mmCIF file with all atom_site columns, C-alpha atoms in Angstrom:
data_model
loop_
_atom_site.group_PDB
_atom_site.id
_atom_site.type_symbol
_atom_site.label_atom_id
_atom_site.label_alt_id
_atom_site.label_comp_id
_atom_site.label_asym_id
_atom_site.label_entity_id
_atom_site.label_seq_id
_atom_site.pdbx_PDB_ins_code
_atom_site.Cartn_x
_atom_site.Cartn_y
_atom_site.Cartn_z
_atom_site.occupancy
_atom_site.B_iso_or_equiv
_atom_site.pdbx_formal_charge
_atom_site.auth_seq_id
_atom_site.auth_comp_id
_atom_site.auth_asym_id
_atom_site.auth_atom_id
_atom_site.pdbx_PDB_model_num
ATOM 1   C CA . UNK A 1 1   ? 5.397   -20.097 13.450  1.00 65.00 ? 10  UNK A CA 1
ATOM 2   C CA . UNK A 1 2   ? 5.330   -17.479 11.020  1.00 72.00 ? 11  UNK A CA 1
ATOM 3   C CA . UNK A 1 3   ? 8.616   -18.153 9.782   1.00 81.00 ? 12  UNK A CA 1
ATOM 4   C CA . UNK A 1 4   ? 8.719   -22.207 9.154   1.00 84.00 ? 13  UNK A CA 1
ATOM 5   C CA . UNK A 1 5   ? 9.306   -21.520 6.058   1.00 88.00 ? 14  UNK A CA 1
ATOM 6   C CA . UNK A 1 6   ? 12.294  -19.092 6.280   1.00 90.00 ? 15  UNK A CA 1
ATOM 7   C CA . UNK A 1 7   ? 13.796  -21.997 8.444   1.00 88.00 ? 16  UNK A CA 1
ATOM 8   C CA . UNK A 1 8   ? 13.104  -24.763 6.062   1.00 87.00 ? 17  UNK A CA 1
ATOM 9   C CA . UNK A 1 9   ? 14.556  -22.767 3.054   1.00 91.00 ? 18  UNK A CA 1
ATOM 10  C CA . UNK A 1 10  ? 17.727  -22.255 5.159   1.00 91.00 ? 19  UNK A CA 1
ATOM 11  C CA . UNK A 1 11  ? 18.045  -25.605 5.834   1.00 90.00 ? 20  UNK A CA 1
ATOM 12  C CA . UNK A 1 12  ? 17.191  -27.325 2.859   1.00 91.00 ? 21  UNK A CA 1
ATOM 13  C CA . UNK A 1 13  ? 18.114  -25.140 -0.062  1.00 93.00 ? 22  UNK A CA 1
ATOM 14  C CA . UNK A 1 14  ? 21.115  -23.136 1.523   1.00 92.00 ? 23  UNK A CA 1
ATOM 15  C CA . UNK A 1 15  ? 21.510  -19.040 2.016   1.00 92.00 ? 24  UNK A CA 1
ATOM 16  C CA . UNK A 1 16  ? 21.618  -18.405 -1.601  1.00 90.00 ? 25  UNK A CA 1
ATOM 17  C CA . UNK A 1 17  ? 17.916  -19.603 -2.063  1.00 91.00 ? 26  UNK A CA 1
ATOM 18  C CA . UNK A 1 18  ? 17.051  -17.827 1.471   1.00 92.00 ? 27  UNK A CA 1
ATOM 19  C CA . UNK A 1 19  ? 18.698  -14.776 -0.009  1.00 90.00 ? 28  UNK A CA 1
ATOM 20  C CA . UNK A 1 20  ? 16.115  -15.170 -2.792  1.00 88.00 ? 29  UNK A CA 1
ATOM 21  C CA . UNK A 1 21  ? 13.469  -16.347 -0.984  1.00 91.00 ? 30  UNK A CA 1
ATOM 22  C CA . UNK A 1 22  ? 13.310  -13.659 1.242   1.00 90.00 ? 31  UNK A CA 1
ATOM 23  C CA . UNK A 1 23  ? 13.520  -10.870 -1.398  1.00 88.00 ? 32  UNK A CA 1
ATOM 24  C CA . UNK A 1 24  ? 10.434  -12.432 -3.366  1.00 87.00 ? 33  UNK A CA 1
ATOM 25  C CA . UNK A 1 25  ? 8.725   -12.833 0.303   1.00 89.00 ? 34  UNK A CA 1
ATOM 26  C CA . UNK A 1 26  ? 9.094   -9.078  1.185   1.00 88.00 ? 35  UNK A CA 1
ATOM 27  C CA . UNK A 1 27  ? 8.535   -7.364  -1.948  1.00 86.00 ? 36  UNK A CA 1
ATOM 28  C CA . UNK A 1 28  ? 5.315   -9.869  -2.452  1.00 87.00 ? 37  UNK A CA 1
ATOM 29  C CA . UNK A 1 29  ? 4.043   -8.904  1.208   1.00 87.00 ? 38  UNK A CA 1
ATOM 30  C CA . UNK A 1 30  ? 4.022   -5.134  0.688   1.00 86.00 ? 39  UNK A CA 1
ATOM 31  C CA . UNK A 1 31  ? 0.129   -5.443  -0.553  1.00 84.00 ? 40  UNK A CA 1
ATOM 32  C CA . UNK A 1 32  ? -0.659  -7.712  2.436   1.00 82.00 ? 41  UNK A CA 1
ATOM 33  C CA . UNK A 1 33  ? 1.652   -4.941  4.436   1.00 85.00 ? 42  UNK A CA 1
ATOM 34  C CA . UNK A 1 34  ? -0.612  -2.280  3.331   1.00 83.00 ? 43  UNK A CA 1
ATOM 35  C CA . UNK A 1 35  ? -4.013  -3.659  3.065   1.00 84.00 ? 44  UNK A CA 1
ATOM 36  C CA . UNK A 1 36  ? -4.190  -5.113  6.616   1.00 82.00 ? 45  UNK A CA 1
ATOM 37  C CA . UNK A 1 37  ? -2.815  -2.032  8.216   1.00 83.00 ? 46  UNK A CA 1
ATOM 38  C CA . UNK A 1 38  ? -5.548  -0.043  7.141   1.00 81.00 ? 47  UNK A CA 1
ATOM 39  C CA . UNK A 1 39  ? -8.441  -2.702  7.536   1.00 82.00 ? 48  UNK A CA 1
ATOM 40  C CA . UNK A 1 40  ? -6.993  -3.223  10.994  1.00 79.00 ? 49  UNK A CA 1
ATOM 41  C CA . UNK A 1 41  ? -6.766  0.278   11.889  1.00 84.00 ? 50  UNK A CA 1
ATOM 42  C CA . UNK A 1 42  ? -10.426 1.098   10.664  1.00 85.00 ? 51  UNK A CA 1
ATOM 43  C CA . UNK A 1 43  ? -11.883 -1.999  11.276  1.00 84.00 ? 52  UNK A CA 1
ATOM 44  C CA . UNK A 1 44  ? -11.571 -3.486  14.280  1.00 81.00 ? 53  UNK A CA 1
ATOM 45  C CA . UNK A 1 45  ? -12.468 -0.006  16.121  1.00 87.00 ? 54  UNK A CA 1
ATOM 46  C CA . UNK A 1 46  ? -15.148 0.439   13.624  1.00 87.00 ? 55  UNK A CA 1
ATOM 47  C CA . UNK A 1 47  ? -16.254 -3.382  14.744  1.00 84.00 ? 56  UNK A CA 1
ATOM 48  C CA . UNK A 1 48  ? -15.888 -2.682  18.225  1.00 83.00 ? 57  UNK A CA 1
ATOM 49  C CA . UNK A 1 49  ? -18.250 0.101   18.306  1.00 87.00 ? 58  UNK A CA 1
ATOM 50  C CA . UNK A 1 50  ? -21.429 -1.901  16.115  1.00 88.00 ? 59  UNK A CA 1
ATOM 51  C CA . UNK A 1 51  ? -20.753 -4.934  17.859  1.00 81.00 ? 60  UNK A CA 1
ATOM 52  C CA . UNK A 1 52  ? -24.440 -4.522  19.764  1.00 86.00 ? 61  UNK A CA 1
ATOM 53  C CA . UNK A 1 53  ? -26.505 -2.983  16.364  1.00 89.00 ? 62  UNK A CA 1
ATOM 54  C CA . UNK A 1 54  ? -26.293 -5.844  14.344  1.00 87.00 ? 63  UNK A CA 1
ATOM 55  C CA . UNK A 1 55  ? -27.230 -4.613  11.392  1.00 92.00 ? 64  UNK A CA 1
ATOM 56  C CA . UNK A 1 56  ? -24.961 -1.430  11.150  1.00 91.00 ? 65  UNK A CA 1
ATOM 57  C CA . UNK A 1 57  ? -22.257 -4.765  12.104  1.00 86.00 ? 66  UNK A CA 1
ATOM 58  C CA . UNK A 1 58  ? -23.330 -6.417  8.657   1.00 87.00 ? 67  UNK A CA 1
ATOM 59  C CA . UNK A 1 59  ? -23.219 -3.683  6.695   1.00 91.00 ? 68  UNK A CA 1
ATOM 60  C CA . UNK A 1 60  ? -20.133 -2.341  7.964   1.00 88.00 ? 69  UNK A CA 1
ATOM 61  C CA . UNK A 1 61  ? -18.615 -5.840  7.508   1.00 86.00 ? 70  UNK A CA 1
ATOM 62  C CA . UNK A 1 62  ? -20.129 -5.859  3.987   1.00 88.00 ? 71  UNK A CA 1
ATOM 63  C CA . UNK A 1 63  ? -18.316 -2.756  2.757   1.00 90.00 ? 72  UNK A CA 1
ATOM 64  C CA . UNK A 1 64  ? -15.074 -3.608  4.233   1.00 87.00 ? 73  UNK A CA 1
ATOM 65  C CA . UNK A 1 65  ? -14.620 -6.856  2.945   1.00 87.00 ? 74  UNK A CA 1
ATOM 66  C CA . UNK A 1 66  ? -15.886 -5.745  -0.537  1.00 89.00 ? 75  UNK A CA 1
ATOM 67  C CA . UNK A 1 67  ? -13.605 -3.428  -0.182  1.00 88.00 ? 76  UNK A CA 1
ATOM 68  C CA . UNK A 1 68  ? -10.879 -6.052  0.149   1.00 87.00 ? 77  UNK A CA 1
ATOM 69  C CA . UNK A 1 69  ? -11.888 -8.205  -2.270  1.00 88.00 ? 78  UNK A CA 1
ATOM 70  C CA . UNK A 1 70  ? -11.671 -5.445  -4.683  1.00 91.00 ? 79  UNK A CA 1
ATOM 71  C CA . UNK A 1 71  ? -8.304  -4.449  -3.364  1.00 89.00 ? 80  UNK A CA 1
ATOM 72  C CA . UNK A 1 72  ? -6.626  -7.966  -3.704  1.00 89.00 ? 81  UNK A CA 1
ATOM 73  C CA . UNK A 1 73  ? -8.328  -8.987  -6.942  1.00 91.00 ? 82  UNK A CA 1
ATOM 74  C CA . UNK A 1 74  ? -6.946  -6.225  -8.714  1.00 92.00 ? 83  UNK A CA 1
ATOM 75  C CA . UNK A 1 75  ? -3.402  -6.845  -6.864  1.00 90.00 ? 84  UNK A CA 1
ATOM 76  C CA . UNK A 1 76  ? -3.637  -10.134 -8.126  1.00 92.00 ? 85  UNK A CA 1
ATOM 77  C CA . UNK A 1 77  ? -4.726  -9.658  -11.687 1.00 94.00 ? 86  UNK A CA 1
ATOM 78  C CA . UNK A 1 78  ? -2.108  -7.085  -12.040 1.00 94.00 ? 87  UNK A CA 1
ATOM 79  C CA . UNK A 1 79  ? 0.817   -9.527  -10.620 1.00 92.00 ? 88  UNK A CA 1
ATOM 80  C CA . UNK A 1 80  ? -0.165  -12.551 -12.603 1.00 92.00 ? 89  UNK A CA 1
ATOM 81  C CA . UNK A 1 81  ? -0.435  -9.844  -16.105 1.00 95.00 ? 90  UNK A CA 1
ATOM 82  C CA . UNK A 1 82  ? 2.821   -7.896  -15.298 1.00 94.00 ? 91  UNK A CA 1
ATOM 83  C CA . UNK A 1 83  ? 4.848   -10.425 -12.221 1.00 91.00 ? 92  UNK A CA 1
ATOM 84  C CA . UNK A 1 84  ? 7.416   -11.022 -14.357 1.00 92.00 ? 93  UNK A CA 1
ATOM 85  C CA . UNK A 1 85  ? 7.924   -7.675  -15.806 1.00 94.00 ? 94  UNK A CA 1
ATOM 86  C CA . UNK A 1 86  ? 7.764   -6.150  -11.758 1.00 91.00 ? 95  UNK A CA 1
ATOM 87  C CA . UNK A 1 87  ? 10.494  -8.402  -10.891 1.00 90.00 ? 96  UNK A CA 1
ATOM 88  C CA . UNK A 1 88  ? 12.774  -7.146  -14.487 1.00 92.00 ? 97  UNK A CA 1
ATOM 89  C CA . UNK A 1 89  ? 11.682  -3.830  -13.198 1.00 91.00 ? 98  UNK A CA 1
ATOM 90  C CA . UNK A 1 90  ? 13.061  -3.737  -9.693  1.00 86.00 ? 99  UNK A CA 1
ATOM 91  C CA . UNK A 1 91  ? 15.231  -6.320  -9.088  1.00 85.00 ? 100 UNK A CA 1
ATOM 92  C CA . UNK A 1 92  ? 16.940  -6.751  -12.531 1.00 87.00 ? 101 UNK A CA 1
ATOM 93  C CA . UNK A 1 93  ? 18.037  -9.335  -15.075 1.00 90.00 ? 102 UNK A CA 1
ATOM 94  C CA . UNK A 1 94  ? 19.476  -11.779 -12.313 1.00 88.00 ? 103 UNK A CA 1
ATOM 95  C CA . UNK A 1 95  ? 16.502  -11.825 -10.321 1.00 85.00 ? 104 UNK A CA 1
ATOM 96  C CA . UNK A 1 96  ? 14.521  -13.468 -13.410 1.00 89.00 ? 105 UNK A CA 1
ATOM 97  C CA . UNK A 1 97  ? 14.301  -16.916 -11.713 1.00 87.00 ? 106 UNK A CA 1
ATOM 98  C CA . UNK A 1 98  ? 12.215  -15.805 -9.158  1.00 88.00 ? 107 UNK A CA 1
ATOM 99  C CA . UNK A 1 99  ? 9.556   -14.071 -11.081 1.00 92.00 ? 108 UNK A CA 1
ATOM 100 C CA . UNK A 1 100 ? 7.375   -17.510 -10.787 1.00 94.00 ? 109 UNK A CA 1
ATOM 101 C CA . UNK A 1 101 ? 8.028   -17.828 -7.058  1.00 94.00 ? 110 UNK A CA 1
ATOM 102 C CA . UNK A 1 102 ? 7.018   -14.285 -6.624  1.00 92.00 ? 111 UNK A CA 1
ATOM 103 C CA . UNK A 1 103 ? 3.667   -14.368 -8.059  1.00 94.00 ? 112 UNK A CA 1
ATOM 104 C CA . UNK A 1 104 ? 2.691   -17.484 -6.529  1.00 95.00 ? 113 UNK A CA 1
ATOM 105 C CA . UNK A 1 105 ? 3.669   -15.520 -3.346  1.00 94.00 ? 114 UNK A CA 1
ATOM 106 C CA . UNK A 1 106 ? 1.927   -12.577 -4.045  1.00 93.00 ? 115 UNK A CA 1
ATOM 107 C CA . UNK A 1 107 ? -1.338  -15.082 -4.505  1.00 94.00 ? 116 UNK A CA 1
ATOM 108 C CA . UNK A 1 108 ? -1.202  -16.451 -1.381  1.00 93.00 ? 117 UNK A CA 1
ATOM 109 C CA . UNK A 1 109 ? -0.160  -13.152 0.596   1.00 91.00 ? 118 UNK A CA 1
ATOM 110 C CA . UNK A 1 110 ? -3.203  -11.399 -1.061  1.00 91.00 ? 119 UNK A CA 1
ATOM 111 C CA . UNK A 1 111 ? -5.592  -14.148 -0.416  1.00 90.00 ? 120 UNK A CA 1
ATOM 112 C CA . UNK A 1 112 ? -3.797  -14.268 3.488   1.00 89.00 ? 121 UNK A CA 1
ATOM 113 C CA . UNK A 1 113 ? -4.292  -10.764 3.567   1.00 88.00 ? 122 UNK A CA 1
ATOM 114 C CA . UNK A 1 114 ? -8.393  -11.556 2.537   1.00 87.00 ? 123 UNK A CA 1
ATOM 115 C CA . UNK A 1 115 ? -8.660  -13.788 5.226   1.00 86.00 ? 124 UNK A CA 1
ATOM 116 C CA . UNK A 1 116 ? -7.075  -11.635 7.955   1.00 84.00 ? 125 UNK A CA 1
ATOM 117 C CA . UNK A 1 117 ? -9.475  -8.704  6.726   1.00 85.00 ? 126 UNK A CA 1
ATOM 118 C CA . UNK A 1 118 ? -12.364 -11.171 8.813   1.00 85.00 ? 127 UNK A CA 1
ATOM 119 C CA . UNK A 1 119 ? -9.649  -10.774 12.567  1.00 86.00 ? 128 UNK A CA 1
ATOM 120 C CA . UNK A 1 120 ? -11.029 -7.702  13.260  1.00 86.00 ? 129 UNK A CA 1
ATOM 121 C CA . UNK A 1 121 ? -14.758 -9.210  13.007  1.00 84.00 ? 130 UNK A CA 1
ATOM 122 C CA . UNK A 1 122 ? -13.441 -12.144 15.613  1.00 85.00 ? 131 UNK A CA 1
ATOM 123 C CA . UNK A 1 123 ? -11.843 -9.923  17.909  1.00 84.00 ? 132 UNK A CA 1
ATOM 124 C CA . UNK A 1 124 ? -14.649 -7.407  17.970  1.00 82.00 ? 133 UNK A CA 1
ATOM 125 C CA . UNK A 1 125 ? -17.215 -10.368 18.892  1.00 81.00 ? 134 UNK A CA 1
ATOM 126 C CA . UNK A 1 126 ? -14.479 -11.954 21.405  1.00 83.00 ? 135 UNK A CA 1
ATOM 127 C CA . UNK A 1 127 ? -14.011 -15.123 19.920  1.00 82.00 ? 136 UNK A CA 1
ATOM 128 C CA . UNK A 1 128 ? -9.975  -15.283 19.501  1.00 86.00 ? 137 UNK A CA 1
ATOM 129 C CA . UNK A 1 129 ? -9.740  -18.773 20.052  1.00 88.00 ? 138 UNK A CA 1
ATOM 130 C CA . UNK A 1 130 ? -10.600 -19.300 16.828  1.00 85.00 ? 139 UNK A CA 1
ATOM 131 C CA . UNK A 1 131 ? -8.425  -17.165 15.056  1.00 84.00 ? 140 UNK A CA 1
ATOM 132 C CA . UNK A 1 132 ? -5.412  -19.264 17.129  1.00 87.00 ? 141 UNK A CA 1
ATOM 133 C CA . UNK A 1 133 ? -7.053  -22.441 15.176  1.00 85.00 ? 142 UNK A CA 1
ATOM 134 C CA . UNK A 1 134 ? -7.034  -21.007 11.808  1.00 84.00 ? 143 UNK A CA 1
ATOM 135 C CA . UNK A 1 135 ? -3.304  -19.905 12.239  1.00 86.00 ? 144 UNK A CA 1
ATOM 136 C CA . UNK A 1 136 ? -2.789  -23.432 13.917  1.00 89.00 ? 145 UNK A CA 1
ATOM 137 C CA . UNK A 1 137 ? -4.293  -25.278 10.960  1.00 88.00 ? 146 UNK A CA 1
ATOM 138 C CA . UNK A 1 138 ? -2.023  -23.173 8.341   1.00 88.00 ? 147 UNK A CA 1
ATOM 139 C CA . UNK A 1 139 ? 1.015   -23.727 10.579  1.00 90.00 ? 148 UNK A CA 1
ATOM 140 C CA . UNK A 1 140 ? 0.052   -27.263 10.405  1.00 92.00 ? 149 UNK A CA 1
ATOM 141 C CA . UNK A 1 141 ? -0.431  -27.494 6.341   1.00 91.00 ? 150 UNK A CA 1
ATOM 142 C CA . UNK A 1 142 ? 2.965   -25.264 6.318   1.00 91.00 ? 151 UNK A CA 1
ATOM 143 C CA . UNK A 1 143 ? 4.929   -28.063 8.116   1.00 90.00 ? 152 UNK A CA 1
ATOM 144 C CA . UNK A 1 144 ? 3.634   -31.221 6.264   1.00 94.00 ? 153 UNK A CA 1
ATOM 145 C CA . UNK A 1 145 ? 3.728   -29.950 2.877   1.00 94.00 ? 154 UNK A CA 1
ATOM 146 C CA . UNK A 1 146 ? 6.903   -27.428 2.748   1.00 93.00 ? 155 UNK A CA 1
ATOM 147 C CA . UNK A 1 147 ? 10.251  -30.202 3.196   1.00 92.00 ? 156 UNK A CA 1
ATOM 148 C CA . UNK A 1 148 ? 8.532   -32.146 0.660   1.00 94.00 ? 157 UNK A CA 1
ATOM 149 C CA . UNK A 1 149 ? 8.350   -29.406 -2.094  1.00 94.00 ? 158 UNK A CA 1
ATOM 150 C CA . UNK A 1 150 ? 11.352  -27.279 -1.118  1.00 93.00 ? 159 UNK A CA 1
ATOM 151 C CA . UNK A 1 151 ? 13.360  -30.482 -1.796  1.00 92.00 ? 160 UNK A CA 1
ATOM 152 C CA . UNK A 1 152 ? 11.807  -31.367 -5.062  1.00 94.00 ? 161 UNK A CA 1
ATOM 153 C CA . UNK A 1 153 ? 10.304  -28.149 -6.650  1.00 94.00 ? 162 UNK A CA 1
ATOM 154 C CA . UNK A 1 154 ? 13.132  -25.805 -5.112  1.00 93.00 ? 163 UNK A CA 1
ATOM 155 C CA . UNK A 1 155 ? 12.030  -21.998 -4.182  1.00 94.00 ? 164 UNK A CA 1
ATOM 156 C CA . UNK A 1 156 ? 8.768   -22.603 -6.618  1.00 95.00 ? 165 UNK A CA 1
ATOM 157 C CA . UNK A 1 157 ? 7.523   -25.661 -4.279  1.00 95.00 ? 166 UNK A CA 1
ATOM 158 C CA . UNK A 1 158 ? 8.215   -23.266 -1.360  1.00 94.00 ? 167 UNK A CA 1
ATOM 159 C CA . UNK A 1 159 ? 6.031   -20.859 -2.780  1.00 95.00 ? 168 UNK A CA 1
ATOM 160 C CA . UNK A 1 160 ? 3.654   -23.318 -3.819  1.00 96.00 ? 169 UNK A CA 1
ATOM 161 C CA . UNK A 1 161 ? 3.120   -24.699 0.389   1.00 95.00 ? 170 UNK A CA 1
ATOM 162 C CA . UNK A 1 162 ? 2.722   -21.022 1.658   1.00 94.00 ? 171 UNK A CA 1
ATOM 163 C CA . UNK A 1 163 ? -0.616  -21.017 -1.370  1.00 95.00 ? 172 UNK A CA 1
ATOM 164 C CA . UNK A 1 164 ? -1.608  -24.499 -0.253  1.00 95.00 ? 173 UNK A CA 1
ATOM 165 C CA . UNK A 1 165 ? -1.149  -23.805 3.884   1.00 93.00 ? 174 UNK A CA 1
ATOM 166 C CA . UNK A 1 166 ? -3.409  -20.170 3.029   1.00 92.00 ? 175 UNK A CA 1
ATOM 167 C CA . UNK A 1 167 ? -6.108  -22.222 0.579   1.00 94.00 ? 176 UNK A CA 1
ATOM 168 C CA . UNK A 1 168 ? -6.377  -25.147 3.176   1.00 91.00 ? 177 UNK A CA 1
ATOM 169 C CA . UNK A 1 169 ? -7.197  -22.565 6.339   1.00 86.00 ? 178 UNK A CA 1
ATOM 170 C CA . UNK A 1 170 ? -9.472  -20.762 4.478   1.00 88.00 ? 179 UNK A CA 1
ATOM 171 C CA . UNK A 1 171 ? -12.383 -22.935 5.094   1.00 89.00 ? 180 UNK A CA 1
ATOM 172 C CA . UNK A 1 172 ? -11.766 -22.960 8.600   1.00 84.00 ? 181 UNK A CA 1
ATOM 173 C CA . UNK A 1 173 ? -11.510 -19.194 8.687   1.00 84.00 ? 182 UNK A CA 1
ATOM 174 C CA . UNK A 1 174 ? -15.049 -18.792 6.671   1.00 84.00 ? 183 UNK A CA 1
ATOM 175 C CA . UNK A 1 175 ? -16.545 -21.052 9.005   1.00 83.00 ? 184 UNK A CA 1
ATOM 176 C CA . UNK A 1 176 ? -15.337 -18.928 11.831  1.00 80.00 ? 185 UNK A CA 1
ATOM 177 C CA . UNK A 1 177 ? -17.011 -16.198 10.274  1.00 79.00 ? 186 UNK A CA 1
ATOM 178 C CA . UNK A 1 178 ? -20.637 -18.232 9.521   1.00 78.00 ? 187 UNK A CA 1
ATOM 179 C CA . UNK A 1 179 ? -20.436 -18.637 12.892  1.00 72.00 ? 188 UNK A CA 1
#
């Protein structure tokens, strides 16, 4: 599931465009990497413990997810100011192409990473079932939208379905969390 869209890329737009593809996806997940490791490691435990003392639970949740929010907004801004210039910097003149791809990726990984900040709070409270819907919704968005825009917006329309699939389950993810 998580890799659909390695798959499609294959398949539609040959190893080259994988080749890229998967260099813009790893060096764009490092904040996602990062971020979720430590809210995962802190968190949930953290969750675990407050899940009876409600308001401790808020609070905690509060700071974390501020936290976040602070985290990727900053990731983003910085991406969407400098993208192109990170991509010159580390991967060189030929790797230009991709510098649109790769902040569009970024985006969506840092918004992903946002939403998976709240898996800890679902876990904690036992109610995993619904974090298999929000990753079945995305995986759902993922496959309807991704063949269509690999084959007419090449790596950039790729980039563009792995945005839409995260934007799409985010609803379903805050309602989780409402609830």
């Amino acid at each position: 599931v998580g890799n659909v869209d390695v798959a499609i890329v294959g398949n539609i737009l040959g190893t080259i465009k994988l080749g890229f593809f998967n260099r813009a996806q790893s060096i764009s997940s490092i904040p996602r990497t990062l971020i979720n490791a430590v809210v995962d490691t802190v968190a949930f435990p953290l969750y675990s413990q407050l899940q009876n003392d409600e308001v401790k639970f808020a609070r905690a949740t509060n700071i974390i997810l501020d936290l976040s929010q602070c985290i990727v907004s900053y990731i983003i801004f910085i991406v969407i100011l400098f993208g192109k210039n990170m991509v010159l910097l580390v991967l060189g003149e030929q790797w230009i192409d991709l510098s649109m791809p790769f902040i569009i990726l970024v985006i969506a990984y840092s918004c992903q990473s946002l939403l998976f900040s709240f898996n800890p709070i679902i876990r904690a409270k036992g109610l995993t079932k619904y974090e298999f819907w929000f990753y079945i919704a995305k995986f759902i968005v993922m496959v309807l939208v991704i063949y269509p825009m690999a084959k007419y917006y090449d790596l950039l329309g790729v980039a563009l379905a792995v945005l839409l699939s995260v934007l799409v389950a985010a609803p379903i993810m805050l309602a989780i969390i409402v609830k």
